[in-house]
Amino acid sequence: MSGMGEIILDGKSYKLPVLVGTEKEKAVDITKLRQDSGYITLDSGYGNTGACKSAITFIDGDLGILRYRGIPIEELADKSDFVETSYLLIYGQLPNRTQREEFRNLLSGHAMIHEGMIKFFDGYPTTAHPMAILSAMVCSLSSYYPEHLDPNDPTQVNHLVPRLLSKMRTIAAYSYKKSKGQPVIYPKSDLDYCSNFLRMMFATPAEEYQIDPDMVKALNVLLILHADHEQNCSTSTVRLVGSSDANLFASIAAGICALWGPKHGGANQEVVEMLELIEKEKVPVKEIVRRAKDKNSGFRLMGFGHRVYKNFDPRAKVIKTYCDKLLAKKGIKDPLLDIAKELEEAALSDDFFKERKLYPNVDFYSGVIYRAMGIPTDMFTVMFALGRLPGWIAHWIEMHRDGDGRIGRPRQVYVGDTQRPYIPMDQRK
Ligand code: MLT
C-alpha cells in the first residue's frame, strides 16, 4: 500500500488505500467501499478496474512495452524458445540447464494422449471448427487424471502442467489431421515441442516431414509472442472459472472458448480472411482505407488497434520482422503480405487511423507466417491458444497461490422492474 485516497459520497468522506505497483502503476483499493459506503463502482468492460495483483506480465500501453517476468519479449523472441518461456511464465524464473532439460523431457515424454481419446475425433464432422474440438478435448483430459484435480494441491497441479502443455499441442495437430481425413501422426519423444508439432501436422504415413529449422524458429517466436498478455479476456476467464475451484482442465477449456471469439483470438483468422477477400476481389488499398473510414460501409478493418496499446503493439513489430525474414529466406511470395504492408503504410500515414490509435496489432501479420508454414486459416486461433496456454496456467496458479481464495463474483446496478404482482393469464393483454 502507498498512502490513502479519498472519495466524497453524499457529502461524506471515505478514505481508500492506494497501491503502487513495481512499475509505478497506481490503484485505489475499493475492497471495503460497499461495506463502508453502500456504494459499488461500475466499469463496463473493466477498462479501469484491476481484478488482481500479478507478477507475471507487465504491459505499458503508451510505450509499447511487453515483458514476461520482467524480460522483454523482444529478447525472448530472439534468444529463448517456447518451452523455456513457458517455464519462465509458470515458475517465475528462467530454468537452469538441468531444470530446462527436465522440463523439456517431461513435455516430450507426455506428448501422447490416451488411445480412447483418439476415438473422440471420429464423432466430429470434418467441418468442425478445431477450437470446438480443442476446448472439448482439453476439458475431457480431466477424465484421465481424477487423482490430480485438486487445484489447491501444488503437487497435483505440477503433475498436470507438463502433461497439459504437451497434450494440448498433440490434440491440436490431431484435430487438423482428422479434418483432412488423414490418420493422426504420433509424437516422437526425441523431438522438441515445435518440431514435434510441425511433424504431427504435416507428416503422413506415406511421407516423412522434413523439419525446417527456420519454420521451427518462426513457430517458437510466434508462440512466445502469444504466451501471455496479463488480464485479457481469456486469461480473466481462466481466473474467474478457476476461482470456483474448477480443475485446471475445465478452467483452460473455458479460456479456449473465450479466445475463440473474433474480438479476441479469432481476430487472426478474420484478418487473413479479410486479406484473402481483398486479394481475390483485387480491391485497391485506397478503397479499403475509404471503406474502413466509412462507418456505413459495413467494412471493419481487422487486425488494427488494441484496448491497451496506444501507439503500437510490440508483438506486431517482432512478427512483421520475422515474417519478412522467413518469407524472403524461403523465397515465398505471398500477395497477402504485400497487401498487409500496403494497408499498414496507408493506415499509418492517415490521420483518421492515427487519431484513433489504429495500427497493426499482434493478429495482423501472424496469419501470414502461419500460412507460410502451411497451417490452414481455421487453425490460426488454435495456434493462438497453444501460445497462450502457459500464460493461462501461470495466472491460474498465481490466482490459487496468491489470491484471497474467494470466488470471483462481481456486483451489478439493477435497472429492471421494481416489485410488481403476478398477472393471471386471463388478465394479461
Ligand atoms: C491478447 O494478447 O490477449 C490480445 O492482445 C487481447 C488483449 O490483451 O486484450
mmCIF file of N, CA, C and O in Angstrom, residues 24 26 134 173 277 312 351 389:
data_model
loop_
_atom_site.group_PDB
_atom_site.id
_atom_site.type_symbol
_atom_site.label_atom_id
_atom_site.label_comp_id
_atom_site.label_asym_id
_atom_site.label_seq_id
_atom_site.Cartn_x
_atom_site.Cartn_y
_atom_site.Cartn_z
ATOM 1 N N LYS A 24 5.202 1.406 -10.951
ATOM 2 C CA LYS A 24 4.606 2.704 -10.595
ATOM 3 C C LYS A 24 3.149 2.869 -11.040
ATOM 4 O O LYS A 24 2.652 4.000 -11.123
ATOM 5 N N LYS A 26 -0.714 2.926 -10.355
ATOM 6 C CA LYS A 26 -1.422 3.232 -9.109
ATOM 7 C C LYS A 26 -2.845 2.677 -9.158
ATOM 8 O O LYS A 26 -3.487 2.687 -10.213
ATOM 9 N N LEU A 134 -10.834 -28.536 -29.637
ATOM 10 C CA LEU A 134 -9.786 -28.295 -28.641
ATOM 11 C C LEU A 134 -10.383 -28.091 -27.256
ATOM 12 O O LEU A 134 -9.935 -28.699 -26.271
ATOM 13 N N ALA A 173 -2.812 -30.808 -33.266
ATOM 14 C CA ALA A 173 -2.336 -31.444 -34.514
ATOM 15 C C ALA A 173 -3.293 -32.534 -34.968
ATOM 16 O O ALA A 173 -3.624 -32.633 -36.156
ATOM 17 N N LEU A 277 -9.921 -11.892 -49.156
ATOM 18 C CA LEU A 277 -11.030 -11.299 -49.913
ATOM 19 C C LEU A 277 -10.532 -10.107 -50.725
ATOM 20 O O LEU A 277 -10.858 -9.948 -51.906
ATOM 21 N N PHE A 312 1.676 1.412 -30.530
ATOM 22 C CA PHE A 312 1.911 0.239 -31.389
ATOM 23 C C PHE A 312 1.925 -1.006 -30.514
ATOM 24 O O PHE A 312 2.181 -0.924 -29.318
ATOM 25 N N ASP A 351 -4.494 10.373 -41.029
ATOM 26 C CA ASP A 351 -4.865 10.956 -39.724
ATOM 27 C C ASP A 351 -6.026 10.208 -39.068
ATOM 28 O O ASP A 351 -6.090 10.078 -37.844
ATOM 29 N N LEU A 389 -1.400 -20.837 -23.726
ATOM 30 C CA LEU A 389 -1.570 -21.828 -22.668
ATOM 31 C C LEU A 389 -0.658 -21.619 -21.459
ATOM 32 O O LEU A 389 -1.139 -21.601 -20.313
#
